XYZ file of C-alpha atoms in Angstrom:
582
model
C -0.088 -0.013 0.118
C 1.461 3.323 -1.132
C 2.045 6.005 1.607
C -0.110 9.024 1.276
C 1.385 12.172 -0.177
C 2.747 15.130 1.968
C -0.067 17.244 0.999
C -2.691 14.719 2.019
C -0.922 14.145 5.388
C -0.919 17.901 6.057
C -4.675 18.093 5.148
C -5.273 15.194 7.558
C -3.826 17.292 10.426
C -6.076 20.181 9.405
C -9.156 18.097 9.313
C -8.983 17.563 13.035
C -10.137 21.162 13.294
C -12.364 21.256 10.141
C -15.357 22.867 12.008
C -13.243 25.800 13.144
C -11.728 26.225 9.519
C -15.295 25.996 8.093
C -16.410 28.644 10.430
C -13.522 30.846 9.706
C -14.255 30.473 5.864
C -17.826 31.467 6.351
C -16.595 34.595 8.185
C -14.069 35.013 5.348
C -16.931 35.017 2.835
C -18.688 37.645 4.777
C -15.578 39.842 4.834
C -14.760 39.437 1.035
C -18.443 40.355 0.391
C -18.277 43.327 2.560
C -14.929 44.485 1.067
C -16.099 43.979 -2.524
C -19.344 45.797 -2.055
C -17.601 49.110 -1.753
C -16.819 49.662 -5.316
C -20.275 48.565 -6.443
C -21.771 51.214 -4.072
C -19.450 53.812 -5.304
C -20.451 53.013 -8.890
C -24.100 53.394 -7.802
C -23.370 56.785 -6.174
C -21.690 57.958 -9.281
C -24.399 56.902 -11.763
C -26.900 58.365 -9.447
C -25.046 61.547 -9.195
C -24.542 61.791 -13.062
C -28.308 60.950 -13.709
C -29.892 63.249 -11.144
C -27.415 66.148 -11.307
C -26.795 65.836 -7.530
C -30.204 67.166 -6.622
C -31.086 64.251 -4.385
C -28.710 63.849 -1.439
C -30.572 61.541 0.905
C -30.022 58.320 -1.141
C -26.465 59.163 -1.603
C -26.066 59.548 2.277
C -27.763 56.248 2.748
C -25.494 54.510 0.321
C -22.538 56.134 2.187
C -23.869 54.862 5.489
C -24.175 51.454 4.054
C -20.521 51.719 2.558
C -19.228 52.579 6.171
C -21.148 49.747 7.643
C -19.695 47.384 5.135
C -16.172 48.761 6.204
C -16.645 48.066 9.797
C -18.223 44.663 9.088
C -15.310 43.716 6.865
C -12.600 44.853 9.588
C -14.372 42.753 12.295
C -14.721 39.693 9.952
C -11.029 40.049 9.059
C -10.065 40.010 12.690
C -12.103 37.089 13.601
C -11.083 34.734 10.691
C -7.382 35.754 11.123
C -7.509 34.914 14.803
C -9.482 31.684 14.222
C -7.258 30.463 11.396
C -3.859 31.417 12.982
C -4.734 29.880 16.505
C -5.933 26.681 14.530
C -2.526 26.663 12.732
C -0.701 26.833 15.946
C -2.604 24.012 17.480
C -1.906 21.898 14.434
C 1.821 22.447 14.663
C 1.581 21.795 18.450
C 0.049 18.390 17.607
C 2.570 17.594 14.974
C 5.597 18.501 17.234
C 4.052 16.289 19.958
C 3.491 13.444 17.474
C 7.057 13.646 16.314
C 8.529 13.860 19.830
C 6.531 10.879 20.888
C 7.543 8.828 17.664
C 11.166 9.522 18.308
C 11.012 7.678 21.768
C 9.700 4.714 19.694
C 12.460 4.663 17.098
C 15.153 2.056 17.272
C 18.517 3.100 18.560
C 19.951 2.137 15.187
C 18.626 5.423 13.812
C 20.398 7.445 16.408
C 23.681 5.553 15.897
C 23.955 7.026 12.320
C 22.092 10.403 12.666
C 23.678 13.460 14.122
C 21.846 14.835 17.099
C 21.597 18.183 15.492
C 19.701 16.931 12.620
C 17.052 15.302 14.964
C 16.827 18.676 16.811
C 16.398 20.454 13.395
C 13.477 18.244 12.422
C 11.576 18.913 15.731
C 12.394 22.619 16.116
C 13.210 24.226 12.635
C 11.138 21.989 10.258
C 8.051 21.910 12.316
C 8.253 25.701 12.601
C 8.419 25.901 8.849
C 5.415 23.654 8.551
C 3.590 26.221 10.874
C 4.284 28.947 8.365
C 2.608 26.842 5.714
C -0.599 26.448 7.690
C -0.559 30.136 8.783
C 0.195 31.379 5.367
C -2.087 28.882 3.435
C -5.128 29.457 5.652
C -4.553 33.106 6.231
C -3.236 34.227 2.827
C -3.830 31.596 0.196
C -7.461 30.852 0.959
C -8.141 34.612 1.627
C -6.545 35.468 -1.601
C -8.437 32.860 -3.663
C -11.819 33.880 -2.064
C -11.016 37.530 -2.924
C -10.255 36.505 -6.519
C -13.572 34.675 -6.875
C -15.447 37.517 -5.304
C -13.789 40.043 -7.670
C -14.553 38.063 -10.731
C -18.244 37.537 -9.629
C -18.361 41.350 -9.073
C -16.843 41.873 -12.564
C -19.232 39.784 -14.343
C -22.098 41.303 -12.376
C -20.912 44.762 -13.741
C -20.341 44.030 -17.249
C -19.514 40.582 -18.714
C -17.747 41.932 -21.703
C -15.425 43.909 -19.589
C -14.949 40.801 -17.184
C -13.696 38.770 -20.217
C -10.528 41.047 -20.504
C -9.753 40.105 -16.769
C -9.808 36.330 -17.665
C -6.600 36.758 -19.572
C -4.615 37.374 -16.279
C -5.044 33.977 -14.209
C -3.410 31.747 -16.998
C -0.470 34.150 -17.304
C -0.041 34.139 -13.464
C -0.328 30.293 -13.382
C 2.502 29.896 -15.800
C 4.693 32.193 -13.739
C 3.894 30.510 -10.542
C 4.811 27.126 -12.093
C 8.171 28.258 -13.292
C 8.725 29.958 -9.913
C 8.003 26.820 -7.877
C 9.983 24.478 -10.251
C 13.186 26.343 -9.743
C 12.855 27.702 -6.303
C 12.352 24.121 -4.874
C 15.968 23.115 -5.893
C 17.359 25.921 -3.935
C 15.104 25.632 -0.969
C 15.842 21.858 -0.632
C 19.608 22.623 -0.568
C 18.983 25.372 2.037
C 17.062 23.067 4.338
C 19.656 20.437 4.064
C 22.434 22.987 4.888
C 20.563 24.065 7.974
C 20.322 20.553 9.306
C 24.027 20.183 8.547
C 24.917 23.428 10.418
C 22.614 22.430 13.398
C 24.510 19.066 13.646
C 27.870 20.682 13.508
C 26.951 23.382 16.078
C 25.681 20.725 18.425
C 28.821 18.506 17.943
C 31.053 21.631 18.338
C 29.493 22.581 21.748
C 29.783 19.024 23.058
C 33.371 18.628 22.307
C 34.423 22.304 22.793
C 37.312 21.283 25.336
C 38.705 19.004 22.670
C 38.481 21.644 19.961
C 40.256 24.180 22.153
C 42.822 21.737 23.511
C 43.880 20.568 19.984
C 43.716 24.227 18.635
C 40.938 23.255 16.080
C 39.062 26.445 16.287
C 40.139 27.788 12.945
C 39.470 24.442 11.230
C 36.079 24.160 12.758
C 35.281 27.666 11.707
C 36.405 27.101 8.226
C 34.149 23.809 7.985
C 31.198 25.842 9.278
C 31.876 28.629 6.886
C 31.656 26.137 3.944
C 28.167 25.133 4.997
C 27.158 28.515 5.800
C 28.343 30.092 2.558
C 26.681 27.212 0.537
C 23.327 28.049 2.283
C 23.915 31.761 1.520
C 24.498 31.259 -2.059
C 21.429 29.072 -2.692
C 19.323 31.506 -0.617
C 20.588 34.421 -2.861
C 19.651 32.411 -6.081
C 16.161 31.699 -4.712
C 15.677 35.309 -3.779
C 16.579 36.293 -7.358
C 13.682 34.012 -8.598
C 11.378 35.467 -6.032
C 12.319 39.127 -6.846
C 11.877 38.413 -10.524
C 8.582 36.536 -10.398
C 6.620 38.116 -7.633
C 5.827 41.864 -7.226
C 8.009 42.848 -10.121
C 6.219 40.745 -12.810
C 2.790 40.980 -11.285
C 2.969 44.779 -10.848
C 4.253 45.307 -14.366
C 1.552 43.071 -15.964
C -1.117 44.721 -13.866
C -0.052 48.104 -14.820
C -0.012 47.194 -18.561
C -3.512 45.626 -18.470
C -4.921 48.618 -16.691
C -3.249 50.987 -19.083
C -4.637 49.027 -22.095
C -8.110 49.128 -20.699
C -8.026 52.886 -20.158
C -6.556 53.382 -23.491
C -9.098 51.286 -25.204
C -12.243 52.851 -23.507
C -10.584 56.275 -23.478
C -10.637 56.345 -27.299
C -14.461 55.824 -27.228
C -17.371 57.535 -25.748
C -17.929 56.136 -22.281
C -21.514 57.075 -22.394
C -22.013 54.934 -25.592
C -19.842 51.958 -24.462
C -20.354 51.729 -20.754
C -21.293 54.100 -18.043
C -18.698 56.095 -16.206
C -19.709 54.344 -12.915
C -19.252 50.872 -14.386
C -15.895 51.979 -15.787
C -14.668 53.309 -12.416
C -15.896 50.197 -10.537
C -14.083 47.989 -13.197
C -10.761 49.858 -12.712
C -11.068 49.473 -9.006
C -11.817 45.729 -9.079
C -9.052 45.290 -11.681
C -6.534 46.972 -9.286
C -7.744 44.667 -6.484
C -6.996 41.554 -8.599
C -3.256 42.090 -8.208
C -3.077 42.244 -4.365
C -4.237 38.686 -3.836
C -2.044 37.424 -6.553
C 1.069 39.327 -5.002
C -0.016 38.012 -1.539
C 0.117 34.401 -3.040
C 3.486 34.933 -4.619
C 4.658 36.421 -1.249
C 3.764 33.107 0.402
C 4.894 30.659 -2.176
C 8.406 30.519 -0.644
C 7.100 29.782 2.859
C 4.905 27.183 1.315
C 7.551 25.502 -0.541
C 9.952 25.576 2.360
C 7.223 24.014 4.496
C 6.637 21.244 2.032
C 10.312 20.366 1.925
C 10.286 20.386 5.717
C 7.081 18.457 5.935
C 8.687 15.710 3.801
C 11.718 15.427 6.330
C 9.320 15.322 9.268
C 6.976 12.658 7.709
C 10.180 10.602 6.851
C 10.779 10.306 10.610
C 7.116 9.629 11.364
C 7.217 6.791 8.774
C 10.018 4.982 10.578
C 9.081 1.750 12.226
C 8.929 1.999 16.064
C 7.659 0.370 19.122
C 4.852 1.785 21.130
C 5.956 3.117 24.665
C 3.544 1.107 26.651
C 2.258 2.068 30.039
C 3.462 -0.441 32.626
C 1.660 -1.058 35.827
C 2.560 -3.619 38.304
C 5.250 -5.963 36.796
C 6.201 -9.032 38.903
C 9.647 -8.564 40.095
C 11.738 -11.315 38.231
C 14.292 -13.492 40.052
C 16.965 -12.324 37.527
C 18.005 -15.518 35.806
C 19.593 -14.310 32.616
C 20.390 -16.609 29.889
C 21.843 -16.137 26.448
C 21.354 -19.101 24.089
C 23.647 -19.273 20.977
C 23.102 -15.471 20.380
C 24.315 -13.979 17.079
C 24.130 -10.256 16.352
C 25.278 -7.677 13.842
C 24.761 -3.897 13.590
C 25.312 -4.276 9.880
C 24.169 -7.303 7.914
C 26.941 -9.624 7.318
C 29.261 -8.022 9.961
C 28.662 -10.229 13.159
C 29.886 -8.470 16.387
C 28.558 -11.381 18.414
C 28.860 -15.069 17.394
C 27.068 -17.875 19.106
C 27.206 -16.384 22.717
C 25.962 -18.735 25.362
C 25.969 -18.161 29.081
C 23.666 -18.230 32.172
C 23.635 -15.819 35.134
C 21.700 -17.145 38.185
C 19.962 -15.045 40.823
C 22.504 -13.132 42.917
C 25.463 -13.980 40.854
C 27.857 -11.428 39.421
C 28.982 -12.116 35.753
C 31.889 -10.010 34.391
C 32.598 -9.418 30.665
C 36.097 -8.621 29.725
C 38.019 -8.209 26.462
C 39.619 -5.722 24.072
C 37.704 -2.992 22.534
C 35.355 -4.130 20.052
C 35.140 -7.663 21.352
C 31.244 -7.278 21.972
C 30.877 -6.601 25.567
C 28.648 -3.480 25.276
C 26.683 -5.403 22.534
C 25.696 -8.038 24.970
C 24.392 -5.390 27.418
C 22.465 -3.590 24.568
C 20.750 -6.855 23.646
C 19.772 -7.641 27.265
C 18.198 -4.183 27.736
C 16.287 -4.750 24.321
C 17.982 -1.864 22.433
C 18.472 -4.217 19.612
C 17.292 -7.617 18.433
C 19.627 -10.540 17.815
C 19.604 -12.080 14.382
C 19.970 -15.604 15.831
C 19.482 -17.188 19.137
C 17.379 -16.321 22.233
C 17.851 -14.189 25.400
C 15.564 -15.154 28.395
C 14.893 -13.849 31.788
C 13.495 -16.356 34.229
C 13.105 -18.713 31.127
C 10.969 -16.052 29.196
C 12.168 -14.818 25.837
C 12.585 -11.060 26.097
C 11.686 -10.757 22.380
C 7.995 -11.018 23.201
C 8.080 -8.738 26.157
C 7.136 -5.125 26.387
C 10.330 -2.965 26.431
C 9.129 -0.914 29.308
C 8.288 -3.999 31.251
C 11.610 -5.523 30.448
C 13.518 -2.530 31.783
C 11.283 -1.949 34.821
C 13.377 -4.087 37.012
C 16.710 -3.264 35.444
C 19.426 -0.793 36.499
C 22.401 0.422 34.528
C 25.363 2.607 35.125
C 27.471 3.659 32.118
C 30.991 4.568 31.744
C 30.139 8.146 30.647
C 27.356 9.077 33.094
C 24.665 11.623 32.008
C 23.104 13.976 34.486
C 20.110 16.109 33.611
C 19.557 19.718 34.300
C 18.045 19.859 37.744
C 18.866 19.169 41.219
C 20.685 16.190 42.623
C 17.704 14.326 44.135
C 15.998 14.652 40.811
C 18.861 12.934 39.130
C 18.635 10.065 41.418
C 14.903 9.584 41.395
C 13.925 10.908 37.942
C 10.736 12.033 39.434
C 9.642 8.450 40.152
C 6.832 8.740 42.646
C 7.824 5.380 44.347
C 11.175 6.783 45.161
C 11.144 8.946 48.383
C 13.689 11.348 49.402
C 14.886 8.968 52.090
C 15.358 6.243 49.598
C 17.436 8.821 47.533
C 19.655 9.795 50.391
C 19.947 6.080 51.174
C 21.327 5.173 47.839
C 23.664 8.101 47.708
C 24.907 7.044 51.184
C 25.426 3.346 50.037
C 27.598 4.286 47.060
C 29.618 6.792 49.263
C 28.382 10.054 47.706
C 26.477 11.489 50.647
C 29.743 12.996 51.996
C 30.520 15.380 49.098
C 26.850 16.102 48.464
C 26.212 17.174 52.113
C 29.169 19.706 51.733
C 27.616 21.467 48.755
C 25.792 24.688 49.445
C 22.331 23.327 48.692
C 23.090 19.730 49.654
C 20.610 17.347 47.878
C 18.886 20.565 46.254
C 22.102 21.542 44.579
C 21.398 22.325 40.890
C 23.534 20.845 38.204
C 23.777 21.841 34.508
C 23.206 19.450 31.835
C 25.715 16.672 31.669
C 26.793 17.592 35.159
C 29.788 19.468 34.121
C 29.949 21.292 37.352
C 30.900 18.021 39.115
C 33.877 15.857 38.762
C 33.664 12.621 36.702
C 33.931 10.602 39.824
C 31.065 12.468 41.476
C 28.978 12.206 38.441
C 29.491 8.440 38.460
C 28.616 8.016 42.051
C 25.214 9.904 41.395
C 24.573 7.740 38.318
C 25.361 4.639 40.451
C 23.009 5.721 43.183
C 20.344 6.419 40.427
C 20.500 2.605 39.421
C 20.313 1.544 43.012
C 17.383 3.759 44.055
C 15.375 1.884 41.498
C 16.086 -1.388 43.352
C 16.600 -3.532 40.260
C 16.617 -7.367 40.024
C 19.219 -7.126 37.371
C 22.063 -4.514 37.655
C 24.237 -3.736 34.648
C 27.536 -1.900 35.224
C 29.117 -0.764 31.747
C 32.733 0.111 32.664
C 31.223 2.040 35.682
C 34.506 2.284 37.570
C 36.709 3.273 34.382
C 36.806 6.968 35.314
C 36.872 6.758 39.059
C 39.884 7.305 41.068
C 41.204 4.513 43.517
C 39.651 6.003 46.721
C 36.154 6.411 45.068
C 36.631 2.945 43.533
C 37.105 1.481 46.962
C 33.937 3.017 48.034
C 31.892 1.626 45.279
C 33.552 -1.807 45.760
C 32.311 -1.851 49.321
C 28.821 -0.496 48.251
C 28.617 -3.153 45.542
C 29.012 -6.111 48.071
C 25.971 -4.762 49.710
C 23.789 -3.827 46.835
C 24.479 -6.807 44.716
C 23.258 -9.205 47.282
C 20.219 -11.073 45.804
C 20.583 -9.298 42.582
C 22.025 -10.490 39.175
C 24.921 -8.317 38.293
C 26.536 -8.041 34.964
C 29.812 -6.186 34.832
C 31.824 -4.868 32.010
C 35.237 -4.040 33.353
C 38.683 -2.744 32.041
C 40.105 -2.752 35.491
C 40.356 -6.439 36.217
C 41.272 -5.781 39.791
C 37.555 -4.747 40.355
C 36.048 -8.139 39.143
C 38.315 -10.594 41.152
C 35.231 -11.691 43.225
C 32.820 -12.269 40.264
C 31.311 -15.520 40.268
C 31.996 -16.003 36.481
C 34.238 -14.066 34.075
C 33.620 -14.199 30.526
C 36.559 -13.374 28.314
C 35.373 -12.146 24.841
C 37.548 -12.098 21.728
C 36.099 -11.042 18.292
C 32.565 -11.598 19.360
C 33.059 -15.065 20.899
C 33.690 -16.397 24.461
C 37.284 -17.408 24.358
C 37.526 -18.218 28.134
C 35.082 -18.433 31.136
C 35.502 -19.255 34.788
C 36.278 -17.378 38.024
C 39.470 -15.392 38.590
C 41.404 -18.182 40.207
C 40.500 -20.687 37.299
C 41.287 -18.242 34.662
C 44.678 -17.391 36.127
C 45.476 -20.951 36.517
C 44.639 -21.468 32.820
C 47.283 -18.968 31.732
C 45.345 -17.732 28.750
C 44.173 -14.287 27.626
C 42.741 -13.327 30.989
C 45.883 -14.194 32.837
C 48.059 -12.061 30.450
C 45.709 -9.037 30.629
C 45.722 -9.281 34.453
C 49.500 -9.538 34.620
C 49.867 -6.538 32.114
C 47.643 -4.357 34.351
C 49.312 -5.553 37.575
C 52.617 -4.715 36.050
C 51.495 -1.376 34.759
C 50.102 -0.489 38.297
C 53.348 -1.596 39.859
C 55.415 0.604 37.540
C 53.071 3.597 38.264
C 53.226 2.887 42.057
């Protein structure tokens, strides 16, 4: 089944508020009718004046009163329809932005592995804003202009159908000009939107790694790279403006002036009295001049409309991606935590397996350590267990149940994770531990921080547990951030605790605190540890040594040391390095 076009999908968003839009259209019709009644009344006044010789003033005053009433009615209607249409447009974009944000939560992590963060931000912020311009421009300008054109031509035919036929020459000319404008303008607008996404991605990356840029003196190179993107966008924007300047007010105004001059010249060479009345001629010239304003209005909004369609295509591309619903999870029975990998094979890219036939079992309360060189597949095992990816072959079970058929939210409800590079959100410390989970009280937060040895430095902060930290927690040391991240995992009281190189960036004293806390908190929990510091996993129940996606060795510390294989060599190397440093 083919996907609906961008236009149809945009219309589907608008149809949610069809009654408000229809109401605004009715008000708009009244507004147009009131505005276009003015020249007709003026024509009547002129004809009356010429026929009676200005001897009867009462009818003229009535007509003038009616004219003023129509102007006031038109003003009120214009305000009402503009407010209704533009408030509706804002509501539509609010819904679209929420749909996009919700869908991003459902998309597989594979998308974020290959897509710069800045591009995703550009879709949510910039592209939806461009679509907003479409709805506001279309409903507040396009529809208004079209209604005005229809009303003008109706009025022209009511005046004199012979004269109205001259005006019918204009629409085909303007349609051709619009077609050419849209055809060539879209090329440059597409490039401009792509460069904006690239610039957002580069800005985001530069801010995140600013210490690296400054430390390695990459400021000028970074600026040069940004200038290439910025200049390319500038050049294409100039080209688009040239098309706009040529085909909008310039062409429309010139054609309008020429047509008006031709009409005046044609009828000026004849006796108006014998051809048409002077009042009809005045009203015709007035209506003819009004034709060009809606046309210019449409031209002015073509660029916004085209930019919005290009942006909408990018937004709908994300919305079309497959994703899994974020389900509401109520009470989920706490699992015992028996984790089993049964001949699991996995690849991020088809044909490039990073895990090959992985099989192991972690019983309740056991600590399983994964060691190996970078790229051996340690983090991939954790990603599969958390349900971030699906294995190509084999099965992963918890308490004998295959996690493939489980809700991801239910799967992760009783899991805790601590990453090598901890992330702290903007907010206070207690929020970063509880994440606003209603089941986690302040006492529980303090207890978790105390268990991991973080209470000491937190209570010395000016605001204690209410101390504000900026995004990524850059006001704290790496060790302090890691301790808070560790406390976050413990506060959720998981059945399965995952430590992904959690002690890699912690000093020896802090590591000692965590090791003592681990002995307490891992009691009764299944703990899986990825470790580079082999000294931290000597007490693990089972150590799996990974090499090129396969389990090369397995056993506890003493067994593997006695084996004298890869683990023993890595341990001796680290021990020797520690001795040299010491």
